[in-house]
Amino acid sequence: MDKVEHEYGANQIQVLEGLEAVRKRPGMYIGSVSVRGLHHLVYEIVDNSVDEALAGFCNSIEVTIEPGNIICVEDNGRGIPVDKHPKTGISAAETVYTILHAGGKFGGDSGYKVSGGLHGVGSSVVNALSEWTEVTIQRDGGIYQMKFERGKTVQPLERIGDSDKTGTKVRFLADSTIFETLEYEYEVLEKRFREMAFLTKGLKISIEDKRIVEKQEGEEAVEEEQKERKSEFCFEGGLNSFVEYLNKNKEKINEMPIYIEKDGEVPIEVAIQYTTSYSENIYTFVNNINTIEGGTHLEGFKRAVTKVFNDYARNHGVLKEKDQNLQGEDIREGMTAVISVKVKEPQFEGQTKTKLGNSNVTGVVANAVTDALSTYLEENPNVAKSILDKCISASRAREAARKARELARKKNSMEGSTLPRKIGRL
Ligand code: 28G
């Protein structure tokens, strides 16, 4: 499709345009053409499988880096619909891969714009930026396949066999004329898929590296060596497994993470585990995207945690009337937490567009965390006491540090600062 078409649906407006736009300005769609952008291609495809999992129809995703940096992703979902559009005669599957959906709602049946990529534009973008793409679908008793080159259909969807299974398999080779490098970094992909598996409990995601490493030996002898690596992630514990993983080498205060889950307009899931360490470790996600700059969900969480612990401390005589409230930072010392929310139309702000802006989320998270955490503390007084002991020693340490700093400043000002004079002499 070369010209821009405007299709107005009943309740959503989508601007559909050709894939040439993507090839002209790839950075607009995947952020960059560096190795980061290259990895985005994989995330975009895997996100479609994750969507199918969130819709409840897929529990396994297999990712393979094949020799020559070909990526293969296979899921056991329903398979992309293969039916032909009555007017155009083009299959639904081909439409998904050849038409850029630059706007409107996305995210399969889950209704959320679930995207590891910052831009969430999916399969057609990957197709546009690949030298070739091959899609194989098992569905309706058949095996169907279609092929593309740089976004152009070279083999429309055809039935190539029978099958009683369902699922989608996508193989693609990123376009070397667009990307600076085609060398995927196994560790980067592995980390992302581990994270995605934590965020979607019960979903199995595997990654395998089948690339052939060429080993130079002397002048003529070139030995080919296969360095196989494979990881498989599946966590029945979801976010609980995530915080346990983050704390694996630390001494725990609460062995069982505090787990909070609430469905509703803004579904939220939180896991908290305290350790004896002095650092604060909070990871936040919106629609499976790591919001490294935080935002309204994090604000709601912090607000609730500060209030709940202070209220508990007052009600149980840990803080006396004359005592000052505990500060948020003291309460978060030694805390490891993961917060995951699903937001229908997320607004991302900040330098790297990884800060959630939707203001209604603050209250939703604060309410859910307040209810669940106060109940937890009442039911687990020993854990409550251990955490509060730690908060109070953090508070004392902070107070002592402040006093020491003040004293040092006072001493300095009485002796007179030597710095300006020295600088003056230079
Ligand atoms: C292996 C690599 C990437 C996918 C599906 C399944 C469906 C689907 C995908 O539908 C069109 C738009 C919204 C319904 C949906 C199948 C409903 C019924 C699907 C993938 C139609 C797309 N049956 N699995 N797309 N939707 N896996 N994996 O891409 O309204 S994409």
Coordinates of C-alpha atoms and ligand atoms in Angstrom, one line a residue:
M1 CA 0.0 0.0 0.0
D2 CA 1.6 3.3 -1.0
K3 CA -0.9 5.9 -0.1
V4 CA -2.2 6.8 3.3
E5 CA -5.7 5.5 4.0
H6 CA -7.9 6.6 6.8
E7 CA -10.3 4.1 8.2
Y8 CA -12.9 5.2 10.8
G9 CA -14.2 2.4 12.9
A10 CA -17.2 2.6 15.2
N11 CA -15.3 3.7 18.2
Q12 CA -11.7 3.9 17.2
I13 CA -9.8 5.8 14.6
Q14 CA -6.8 4.2 13.1
V15 CA -4.5 5.7 10.5
L16 CA -3.3 3.0 8.2
E17 CA -0.3 3.6 6.1
G18 CA 2.3 1.8 4.0
L19 CA 5.4 0.2 5.4
E20 CA 7.6 2.6 3.4
A21 CA 7.2 5.1 6.2
V22 CA 8.8 2.7 8.6
R23 CA 11.8 2.0 6.4
K24 CA 12.3 5.7 5.8
R25 CA 12.2 6.6 9.5
P26 CA 12.9 3.4 11.5
G27 CA 13.9 5.3 14.6
M28 CA 10.3 6.7 14.9
Y29 CA 9.0 3.2 15.4
I30 CA 11.7 1.3 17.2
G31 CA 13.7 4.1 18.9
S32 CA 17.0 3.5 17.1
V33 CA 18.8 1.3 14.6
S34 CA 21.4 0.3 17.1
V35 CA 21.5 -3.1 18.8
R36 CA 18.8 -1.7 21.1
G37 CA 16.5 -1.2 18.1
L38 CA 17.4 -4.6 16.9
H39 CA 16.3 -6.2 20.2
H40 CA 13.1 -4.2 19.9
L41 CA 12.2 -6.3 16.9
V42 CA 12.3 -9.4 19.0
Y43 CA 10.3 -7.8 21.8
E44 CA 7.6 -6.6 19.3
I45 CA 7.0 -10.2 18.1
V46 CA 7.2 -11.8 21.5
D47 CA 4.7 -9.2 22.8
N48 CA 2.1 -10.5 20.4
S49 CA 2.6 -14.0 21.9
V50 CA 2.4 -12.5 25.4
D51 CA -0.9 -10.8 24.4
E52 CA -2.2 -14.1 23.4
A53 CA -1.1 -15.5 26.8
L54 CA -2.8 -12.7 28.6
A55 CA -6.0 -13.4 26.6
G56 CA -5.8 -16.9 28.1
F57 CA -5.0 -18.9 25.0
C58 CA -1.2 -19.4 25.1
N59 CA 1.2 -20.8 27.8
S60 CA 4.4 -21.3 25.9
I61 CA 6.7 -19.1 23.9
E62 CA 9.9 -20.4 22.3
V63 CA 12.5 -18.0 21.0
T64 CA 15.5 -19.2 19.1
I65 CA 18.5 -17.3 17.7
E66 CA 19.3 -19.4 14.6
P67 CA 22.6 -19.4 12.7
G68 CA 23.0 -16.1 10.8
N69 CA 21.1 -14.1 13.4
I70 CA 17.7 -15.3 12.2
I71 CA 15.1 -15.0 15.0
C72 CA 12.4 -17.6 15.4
V73 CA 9.5 -17.1 17.8
E74 CA 6.9 -19.8 18.2
D75 CA 3.8 -19.7 20.4
N76 CA 1.0 -22.2 21.1
G77 CA -1.9 -19.7 21.0
R78 CA -4.9 -19.8 18.7
G79 CA -2.9 -18.8 15.6
I80 CA -3.4 -15.5 13.8
P81 CA -6.8 -15.7 12.0
V82 CA -6.4 -16.8 8.4
D83 CA -9.8 -15.9 6.9
K84 CA -9.9 -13.7 3.9
H85 CA -11.4 -10.2 3.9
P86 CA -14.5 -10.5 1.7
K87 CA -13.7 -7.3 -0.3
T88 CA -9.9 -7.3 -0.6
G89 CA -9.4 -11.1 -0.7
I90 CA -6.4 -10.6 1.6
S91 CA -6.1 -12.8 4.7
A92 CA -6.4 -11.3 8.2
A93 CA -2.8 -12.6 8.9
E94 CA -1.4 -10.8 5.8
T95 CA -3.1 -7.6 6.8
V96 CA -1.5 -7.7 10.3
Y97 CA 1.9 -8.0 8.7
T98 CA 1.5 -5.5 5.9
I99 CA -0.5 -2.6 7.3
L100 CA 0.9 -0.2 9.8
H101 CA -1.5 0.5 12.5
A102 CA -0.2 3.9 13.6
G103 CA -2.7 4.8 16.2
G104 CA -5.8 3.6 17.9
K105 CA -6.0 0.8 20.4
F106 CA -3.7 -2.1 20.5
G107 CA -2.9 -5.3 22.3
G108 CA -4.9 -8.2 21.0
D109 CA -7.7 -9.2 23.2
S110 CA -6.2 -8.1 26.4
G111 CA -7.2 -4.5 25.6
Y112 CA -3.9 -3.2 26.9
K113 CA -1.2 -1.7 24.9
V114 CA 1.2 -4.3 26.2
S115 CA 4.5 -3.6 24.6
G116 CA 8.1 -4.1 25.4
G117 CA 8.9 -1.7 22.6
L118 CA 8.3 2.0 23.4
H119 CA 6.2 2.4 20.4
G120 CA 3.9 -0.6 20.3
V121 CA 3.3 -0.9 16.6
G122 CA 4.0 -4.6 16.2
S123 CA 4.3 -7.1 13.5
S124 CA 4.2 -4.9 10.5
V125 CA 7.1 -2.8 11.7
V126 CA 9.2 -5.9 12.2
N127 CA 8.2 -7.0 8.7
A128 CA 9.1 -3.6 7.2
L129 CA 12.6 -3.7 8.8
S130 CA 13.4 -7.3 7.9
E131 CA 15.2 -8.6 4.9
W132 CA 12.7 -11.4 5.0
T133 CA 9.9 -12.6 7.2
E134 CA 8.2 -16.0 7.2
V135 CA 5.0 -16.6 9.2
T136 CA 3.5 -20.1 9.8
I137 CA 0.2 -20.5 11.4
Q138 CA -1.5 -23.7 12.6
R139 CA -5.2 -23.3 12.9
D140 CA -8.6 -24.6 11.7
G141 CA -7.0 -28.0 11.0
G142 CA -4.3 -26.6 8.6
I143 CA -0.8 -25.3 8.4
Y144 CA -0.7 -21.9 6.6
Q145 CA 2.4 -20.0 5.5
M146 CA 3.2 -16.6 4.0
K147 CA 6.5 -14.8 3.1
F148 CA 7.7 -11.2 2.8
E149 CA 10.8 -9.4 1.7
R150 CA 11.4 -5.9 3.2
G151 CA 7.7 -5.7 4.0
K152 CA 6.4 -6.7 0.6
T153 CA 4.4 -9.9 0.2
V154 CA 6.3 -12.5 -1.9
Q155 CA 4.1 -15.4 -0.9
P156 CA 0.5 -14.7 0.2
L157 CA -0.9 -17.0 2.8
E158 CA -1.3 -20.5 1.5
R159 CA -2.3 -23.8 3.1
I160 CA 0.8 -26.1 3.1
G161 CA -0.5 -29.0 5.2
D162 CA -2.7 -30.4 7.9
S163 CA -2.5 -30.0 11.7
D164 CA -4.7 -30.5 14.7
K165 CA -2.6 -28.0 16.7
T166 CA -2.8 -24.3 16.9
G167 CA -0.2 -21.6 17.2
T168 CA 1.9 -19.0 15.4
K169 CA 5.6 -19.2 14.3
V170 CA 7.5 -16.2 13.0
R171 CA 11.0 -16.2 11.6
F172 CA 12.7 -13.1 10.4
L173 CA 16.1 -11.8 9.4
A174 CA 16.6 -8.1 10.3
D175 CA 17.6 -5.9 7.4
S176 CA 21.4 -5.3 7.4
T177 CA 20.9 -2.2 5.3
I178 CA 18.9 -0.6 8.2
F179 CA 20.6 -1.9 11.4
E180 CA 24.1 -1.0 12.5
T181 CA 24.5 -4.6 13.7
L182 CA 22.6 -7.9 13.5
E183 CA 24.4 -9.5 16.5
Y184 CA 21.8 -10.1 19.2
E185 CA 23.1 -10.1 22.7
Y186 CA 21.9 -13.3 24.3
E187 CA 22.2 -12.0 27.9
V188 CA 20.0 -8.9 27.1
L189 CA 17.3 -11.0 25.5
E190 CA 17.5 -13.6 28.3
K191 CA 17.1 -10.9 31.0
R192 CA 14.1 -9.4 29.3
F193 CA 12.4 -12.8 28.8
R194 CA 13.0 -13.8 32.5
E195 CA 11.4 -10.5 33.5
M196 CA 8.4 -11.1 31.2
A197 CA 8.0 -14.6 32.6
F198 CA 7.9 -13.1 36.2
L199 CA 5.3 -10.6 35.1
T200 CA 3.0 -13.2 33.5
K201 CA 2.8 -16.1 36.0
G202 CA 2.5 -19.5 34.5
L203 CA 3.8 -18.5 31.1
K204 CA 6.8 -20.5 29.9
I205 CA 9.3 -18.5 27.8
S206 CA 12.4 -20.2 26.5
I207 CA 15.4 -18.7 24.7
E208 CA 18.0 -20.7 22.8
D209 CA 21.1 -19.6 21.0
K210 CA 21.9 -21.8 18.0
R211 CA 24.3 -19.4 16.4
I212 CA 27.6 -20.8 15.1
V213 CA 30.6 -19.0 16.4
E214 CA 33.4 -18.8 13.9
K215 CA 36.8 -19.4 15.5
Q216 CA 39.9 -18.2 13.8
E217 CA 42.9 -20.6 14.2
G218 CA 46.1 -19.7 12.5
E219 CA 46.1 -18.7 8.8
E220 CA 43.8 -21.1 7.0
A221 CA 42.2 -23.3 9.7
V222 CA 38.7 -21.9 10.4
E223 CA 36.9 -24.0 12.9
E224 CA 33.2 -23.8 13.4
E225 CA 32.1 -24.2 16.9
Q226 CA 28.6 -24.3 18.2
K227 CA 28.2 -22.6 21.6
E228 CA 24.7 -23.7 22.6
R229 CA 22.9 -21.9 25.3
K230 CA 19.4 -22.3 26.5
S231 CA 17.3 -20.8 29.3
E232 CA 13.7 -21.6 30.2
F233 CA 11.6 -19.4 32.5
C234 CA 8.3 -20.2 34.0
F235 CA 7.2 -18.9 37.4
E236 CA 4.1 -20.0 39.1
G237 CA 4.8 -17.5 41.8
G238 CA 4.8 -14.5 39.5
L239 CA 6.0 -11.3 41.3
N240 CA 6.7 -13.3 44.5
S241 CA 9.2 -15.3 42.5
F242 CA 10.5 -12.0 41.1
V243 CA 11.4 -10.5 44.5
E244 CA 12.8 -13.8 45.7
Y245 CA 15.0 -13.8 42.7
L246 CA 16.1 -10.2 43.3
N247 CA 16.9 -11.1 47.0
K248 CA 18.4 -14.5 46.4
N249 CA 21.7 -13.6 48.0
K250 CA 20.3 -11.4 50.8
E251 CA 19.1 -12.2 54.3
K252 CA 15.4 -12.0 54.5
I253 CA 13.2 -10.4 57.1
N254 CA 10.0 -11.8 55.8
E255 CA 10.6 -15.2 54.1
M256 CA 7.3 -15.1 52.3
P257 CA 6.9 -11.9 50.3
I258 CA 3.9 -9.7 51.0
Y259 CA 1.7 -10.2 48.0
I260 CA -1.0 -7.8 46.9
E261 CA -3.3 -8.3 43.9
K262 CA -6.4 -6.4 42.9
D263 CA -8.4 -6.5 39.7
G264 CA -10.5 -3.7 38.5
E265 CA -10.3 -0.7 36.2
V266 CA -6.5 -0.6 36.9
P267 CA -5.4 -4.1 37.8
I268 CA -2.5 -4.1 40.2
E269 CA 0.0 -6.6 41.5
V270 CA 2.6 -6.0 44.1
A271 CA 5.2 -8.1 46.0
I272 CA 7.3 -6.9 48.9
Q273 CA 10.1 -8.5 50.7
Y274 CA 12.4 -6.9 53.3
T275 CA 16.0 -7.9 53.8
T276 CA 18.7 -6.8 56.2
S277 CA 20.4 -4.7 53.5
Y278 CA 20.4 -0.9 53.6
S279 CA 19.2 -0.3 50.0
E280 CA 15.8 0.4 48.5
N281 CA 15.0 -1.8 45.5
I282 CA 11.7 -1.0 43.8
Y283 CA 10.9 -2.0 40.3
T284 CA 7.8 -0.8 38.6
F285 CA 6.0 -1.9 35.4
V286 CA 3.1 -0.6 33.3
N287 CA 1.7 -3.1 30.8
N288 CA 4.9 -5.1 31.3
I289 CA 7.1 -2.1 30.4
N290 CA 9.7 -1.2 33.0
T291 CA 9.0 2.3 34.1
I292 CA 12.5 3.1 35.2
E293 CA 11.6 6.7 36.0
G294 CA 8.7 5.7 38.2
G295 CA 5.5 7.8 38.1
T296 CA 2.1 7.8 39.6
H297 CA 1.9 4.1 40.5
L298 CA 5.2 4.4 42.4
E299 CA 3.9 7.6 44.1
G300 CA 0.7 5.8 45.2
F301 CA 2.7 2.9 46.5
K302 CA 5.2 5.1 48.5
R303 CA 2.3 7.1 50.0
A304 CA 0.5 4.1 51.2
V305 CA 3.5 2.3 52.6
T306 CA 4.5 5.4 54.6
K307 CA 1.0 5.9 56.0
V308 CA 0.4 2.3 56.9
F309 CA 3.6 1.8 58.8
N310 CA 3.2 5.0 60.7
D311 CA -0.4 4.3 61.6
Y312 CA 0.6 0.8 62.7
A313 CA 3.5 2.1 64.8
R314 CA 1.2 4.6 66.5
N315 CA -1.6 2.2 67.2
H316 CA 0.8 -0.4 68.6
G317 CA 2.8 2.0 70.8
V318 CA 6.0 1.7 68.7
L319 CA 5.8 5.5 68.2
K320 CA 4.9 7.5 71.2
E321 CA 2.8 10.7 71.1
K322 CA 6.0 12.9 71.3
D323 CA 7.8 10.9 68.6
Q324 CA 8.0 12.2 65.0
N325 CA 6.6 10.2 62.2
L326 CA 8.9 7.8 60.4
Q327 CA 10.0 9.0 57.0
G328 CA 9.3 7.2 53.8
E329 CA 13.0 6.6 53.1
D330 CA 13.5 5.0 56.5
I331 CA 10.5 2.7 55.9
R332 CA 11.9 1.7 52.5
E333 CA 15.4 0.8 53.7
G334 CA 15.9 -2.9 53.0
M335 CA 12.8 -3.1 50.9
T336 CA 12.6 -5.0 47.6
A337 CA 9.4 -4.5 45.8
V338 CA 7.9 -5.1 42.4
I339 CA 4.9 -3.2 41.3
S340 CA 3.0 -4.1 38.1
V341 CA -0.1 -2.3 36.9
K342 CA -2.1 -2.5 33.7
V343 CA -3.4 0.8 32.3
K344 CA -5.6 1.0 29.3
E345 CA -4.2 4.2 27.9
P346 CA -0.9 4.8 29.5
Q347 CA 0.7 8.2 29.3
F348 CA 4.5 8.0 29.4
E349 CA 6.5 11.1 30.4
G350 CA 10.0 12.0 31.3
Q351 CA 13.4 12.0 29.6
T352 CA 13.1 8.4 28.4
K353 CA 9.3 8.2 28.3
T354 CA 9.4 5.6 31.1
K355 CA 7.5 7.6 33.7
L356 CA 3.8 6.9 34.2
G357 CA 1.7 10.1 34.1
N358 CA -1.9 8.9 34.5
S359 CA -2.9 10.7 37.7
N360 CA -5.8 8.3 38.6
V361 CA -3.4 5.5 39.1
T362 CA -1.9 7.0 42.3
G363 CA -5.1 6.6 44.2
V364 CA -5.9 3.2 42.9
V365 CA -2.5 1.9 43.9
A366 CA -2.5 3.7 47.3
N367 CA -6.0 2.3 48.2
A368 CA -5.1 -1.3 47.2
V369 CA -1.8 -1.2 49.1
T370 CA -3.2 0.5 52.2
D371 CA -6.0 -2.1 52.5
A372 CA -3.8 -5.2 51.9
L373 CA -0.7 -4.0 53.8
S374 CA -2.5 -2.9 56.9
T375 CA -4.3 -6.3 57.0
Y376 CA -1.0 -8.1 56.5
L377 CA 0.7 -6.2 59.4
E378 CA -2.2 -6.9 61.8
E379 CA -2.0 -10.6 60.9
N380 CA 1.8 -10.8 61.0
P381 CA 2.9 -8.9 64.1
N382 CA 6.3 -10.5 64.2
V383 CA 7.1 -9.4 60.7
A384 CA 5.7 -5.9 61.5
K385 CA 7.9 -5.6 64.5
S386 CA 11.1 -6.7 62.7
I387 CA 10.4 -4.2 59.9
L388 CA 9.7 -1.4 62.3
D389 CA 12.8 -2.1 64.3
K390 CA 14.7 -1.7 61.1
C391 CA 12.9 1.5 60.2
I392 CA 13.7 3.0 63.6
S393 CA 17.3 2.2 63.4
A394 CA 17.4 3.7 59.9
S395 CA 15.7 6.8 61.3
R396 CA 18.3 7.0 64.1
A397 CA 21.1 6.6 61.7
R398 CA 19.8 9.3 59.4
E399 CA 19.3 11.6 62.4
A400 CA 22.9 10.9 63.6
A401 CA 24.3 11.6 60.1
R402 CA 22.4 14.8 59.9
K403 CA 23.8 16.0 63.3
A404 CA 27.3 15.0 62.4
R405 CA 27.0 17.0 59.2
E406 CA 25.6 20.0 61.0
L407 CA 28.5 19.9 63.5
A408 CA 31.1 19.6 60.8
R409 CA 29.5 22.7 59.1
K410 CA 29.5 24.7 62.3
K411 CA 33.1 23.8 63.0
N412 CA 34.0 24.8 59.4
S413 CA 32.3 28.2 59.6
M414 CA 33.9 29.0 62.9
E415 CA 37.4 28.3 61.5
G416 CA 36.4 30.3 58.4
S417 CA 36.4 28.6 55.1
T418 CA 39.8 28.5 53.5
L419 CA 38.5 27.6 50.1
P420 CA 37.5 31.1 48.8
R421 CA 40.9 32.6 49.8
K422 CA 42.8 29.9 48.1
I423 CA 40.8 30.2 45.0
G424 CA 41.3 34.0 45.2
R425 CA 45.0 33.6 45.2
L426 CA 45.1 31.4 42.1
Ligands
28G1 C1 5.0 -16.4 17.3 C2 5.3 -15.1 17.2 C3 4.3 -14.0 17.5 C4 -0.5 -14.2 17.8 C5 -2.7 -14.3 17.7 C6 -4.0 -14.7 17.8 C7 -5.0 -13.9 17.4 C8 -4.7 -12.7 16.7 C9 -2.5 -13.1 17.1 O1 -5.7 -12.0 16.2 C10 -6.5 -10.1 15.0 C11 -7.5 -8.4 16.3 C12 -8.5 -8.2 17.5 C13 -9.6 -10.3 17.0 C14 -7.4 -13.5 18.0 C15 -6.8 -15.6 17.1 C16 -8.7 -14.0 18.1 C17 -9.0 -15.3 17.7 C18 -6.4 -14.4 17.5 C19 1.9 -14.0 17.5 C20 -8.6 -10.5 15.8 C21 -5.3 -10.8 15.5 N1 -8.0 -16.1 17.2 N2 -1.6 -14.9 18.1 N3 -3.5 -12.3 16.6 N4 -7.4 -9.8 16.1 N5 0.8 -14.6 18.0 N6 3.1 -14.5 17.9 O2 1.9 -13.1 16.8 O3 -9.7 -8.9 17.2 S1 -0.9 -12.8 17.0

